[in-house]
Amino acid sequence: MELQKKDIRKLTLPELEEFFLEQGEKKFRAKQVYEWLWNKSLKNFDEMSNISLSTREMLKTHFSINHIRVDLMQHSSDGTIKNAVKLFDDKIVESVLIPTTKRITACISSQVGCSLDCNFCATARLKRMRNLNSDEIYDQVVAIKDEAETYFQRPLTNIVFMGMGEPLLNFIPVIESAKIMKEQLAYGLSRKRITISTSGITPQIDQLHNEVDVSLAISLHAPTNELRDEIVPINKKYPISELMKSCYNYLNFYAGKRSITIEYVLIDGVNDSEELAIKLAKLLSKISCKINLIPFNPFDGSSYKRSSNRNIETFKNVLIKKGFITTLRVTRGDAVDGACGQLVGRLTKSIKGKKLISHQSIS
Ligand code: SAH
């Protein structure tokens, strides 16, 4: 029976207010309920302490509160926490909490598996099974917010859509969840603190600014079509020239007040030569951007290797000399396969040789 009820979190605040008025309730009660749901992340109506018993009973007859469950939590020695999140249909996605001195970042998934087939990414081996809905995306943030407070006594500060999946191929739910993250009644995070990362789905990049104002990261990884076709195959559909055009469009829309993060995984002998660094600098010369170099994270079954420190330094220095703000991402969560590109849902199976510290359910 419970499953047939509508999930109350499918309603926007105005819809919830309308429902309350239809039921002969006061409009402001809807706002209170909304805050319980989105800011306090309550999972049942009985805990809504400022809502009368009769109103709670009325809500229970109409609605359910669907939610995900953190099935398994792994702590890495560097503080990173990886969650295996079980969805209502028992599918598993992963999300990661990454603490640094200044920030606590939630890296969240938007799809079960991924359809893109980037050949340096472990998630690609899962293929895409389904899209997440907006609640499932948002709930990963809720779980990580609670973990940040429990384990680090600090609030969650940033959200990156860099877990499993291609966010822009699950456009509407990703947009909806990002809107809620920004809402004052939920977390009120500013657009600077929410980053959508894409491997370059240009039609959706062009639409993004019409839907929600968030930061944009592009997983570029190669400055030529020849190489990018090979390592990021979606490039065959949306080649570099189109991708650059979409970056211009995004930046133009914000009248030069924004910059894009360019992600570039450094793979030994594949895309890490000095010559490619020079080509990359040329390609990006008219794009307001910050370049984030990511040393390749190895995973079982991949023949790629991380670039040598010398190559990484040379690559980085070329870009810095050309005037780009260039950062090197410190690998986090390696010990629990929670680093970029290592999310494969292997927690559904046995986790050999990994240190499991706790299980936790947020249900
Ligand atoms: N599909 C989206 C978001 C998921 S990937 C995108 O492509 O942007 C998040 C980031 O991790 C991307 O930049 C991705 O290219 C990078 N990544 C994937 N596999 C990696 C690996 N093995 N080592 C390092 N970074 C990786």
XYZ file of N, CA and C and ligand atoms in Angstrom, residues 107 110 114 116 118 120-123 161-167 196-200 217-221 232 263-266 294-299 329 339-342, ligand 1:
152
model
N 30.722 14.094 -3.474
C 30.804 13.700 -4.887
C 29.662 12.712 -5.117
N 24.778 10.368 -10.633
C 23.530 10.770 -11.296
C 22.885 9.625 -12.080
N 27.077 3.902 -16.391
C 27.297 5.034 -17.300
C 27.307 4.509 -18.732
N 28.807 6.084 -21.284
C 29.762 6.802 -22.129
C 31.013 6.045 -22.562
N 34.091 5.860 -21.500
C 35.432 6.469 -21.454
C 36.380 5.348 -21.008
N 39.216 5.032 -19.680
C 40.085 5.125 -18.500
C 39.259 5.166 -17.220
N 37.945 4.950 -17.328
C 37.055 5.112 -16.173
C 36.407 3.780 -15.802
N 36.536 3.408 -14.535
C 36.017 2.107 -14.089
C 34.495 2.037 -14.193
N 33.833 3.171 -13.975
C 32.367 3.159 -14.011
C 31.853 2.715 -15.381
N 28.976 16.871 -9.130
C 28.349 15.750 -9.844
C 29.457 15.024 -10.595
N 30.282 14.320 -9.841
C 31.430 13.641 -10.447
C 31.484 12.180 -10.022
N 30.361 11.678 -9.547
C 30.301 10.258 -9.207
C 29.965 9.456 -10.458
N 29.162 8.418 -10.262
C 28.818 7.578 -11.422
C 27.862 8.304 -12.357
N 28.093 8.112 -13.639
C 27.122 8.586 -14.622
C 27.494 9.899 -15.275
N 26.731 10.232 -16.300
C 26.913 11.494 -17.011
C 25.711 12.374 -16.668
N 25.936 13.390 -15.816
C 24.806 14.192 -15.335
C 23.955 14.788 -16.457
N 28.555 20.870 -11.877
C 28.150 19.764 -12.741
C 29.298 19.486 -13.698
N 29.731 18.234 -13.695
C 30.852 17.837 -14.551
C 30.305 17.018 -15.718
N 30.756 17.345 -16.916
C 30.261 16.626 -18.088
C 31.399 16.276 -19.039
N 31.223 15.167 -19.737
C 32.230 14.843 -20.730
C 31.918 15.534 -22.055
N 30.901 16.395 -22.053
C 30.712 17.253 -23.218
C 29.459 16.985 -24.018
N 32.013 22.034 -15.125
C 33.333 21.425 -15.344
C 33.241 20.565 -16.595
N 34.274 20.619 -17.412
C 34.306 19.820 -18.637
C 35.439 18.805 -18.517
N 35.087 17.536 -18.731
C 36.111 16.488 -18.717
C 36.713 16.420 -20.118
N 37.783 17.138 -20.319
C 38.327 17.265 -21.681
C 39.302 16.130 -22.002
N 40.359 16.044 -21.235
C 41.318 14.922 -21.295
C 42.169 14.800 -22.555
N 37.639 9.388 -24.968
C 36.293 9.836 -24.570
C 35.406 9.687 -25.814
N 38.786 19.587 -16.724
C 39.425 18.438 -16.085
C 40.251 17.681 -17.122
N 41.410 17.256 -16.683
C 42.312 16.570 -17.612
C 43.024 15.467 -16.837
N 42.623 14.230 -17.116
C 43.249 13.080 -16.458
C 44.588 12.816 -17.134
N 45.640 12.689 -16.356
C 46.953 12.451 -16.962
C 47.288 10.965 -16.957
N 44.314 15.756 -13.215
C 43.990 14.634 -12.315
C 44.898 13.459 -12.664
N 45.837 13.114 -11.788
C 46.635 11.918 -12.079
C 45.704 10.714 -12.207
N 45.893 9.926 -13.246
C 45.032 8.759 -13.495
C 44.995 7.849 -12.259
N 43.787 7.449 -11.880
C 43.630 6.497 -10.775
C 43.477 5.091 -11.342
N 44.409 4.223 -11.059
C 44.336 2.882 -11.656
C 43.209 2.044 -11.046
N 42.750 1.063 -11.791
C 41.755 0.121 -11.269
C 41.994 -1.228 -11.937
N 45.009 17.771 -8.870
C 44.104 17.194 -7.878
C 44.839 16.132 -7.065
N 38.246 7.167 -5.380
C 38.808 8.277 -6.144
C 38.121 8.363 -7.509
N 38.357 9.484 -8.209
C 37.728 9.701 -9.519
C 37.875 8.473 -10.393
N 36.792 8.057 -10.994
C 36.854 6.982 -11.977
C 36.986 5.599 -11.381
N 36.947 5.506 -10.060
C 37.083 4.178 -9.448
C 35.750 3.631 -8.940
N 30.552 11.853 -16.644
C 30.969 13.019 -15.984
C 31.105 12.892 -14.472
C 31.774 11.648 -13.916
S 33.517 11.454 -13.957
C 32.234 13.536 -16.590
O 32.791 12.855 -17.445
O 32.653 14.632 -16.264
C 34.267 12.619 -12.930
C 35.702 12.931 -13.328
O 36.618 11.853 -13.037
C 35.818 13.165 -14.814
O 36.635 14.227 -15.104
C 36.407 11.860 -15.253
O 36.941 11.963 -16.510
C 37.406 11.571 -14.153
N 37.906 10.199 -14.158
C 37.283 9.111 -14.636
N 38.064 8.013 -14.496
C 39.206 8.420 -13.903
C 40.381 7.736 -13.470
N 40.529 6.416 -13.609
N 41.358 8.456 -12.899
C 41.198 9.786 -12.718
N 40.097 10.479 -13.081
C 39.110 9.809 -13.685
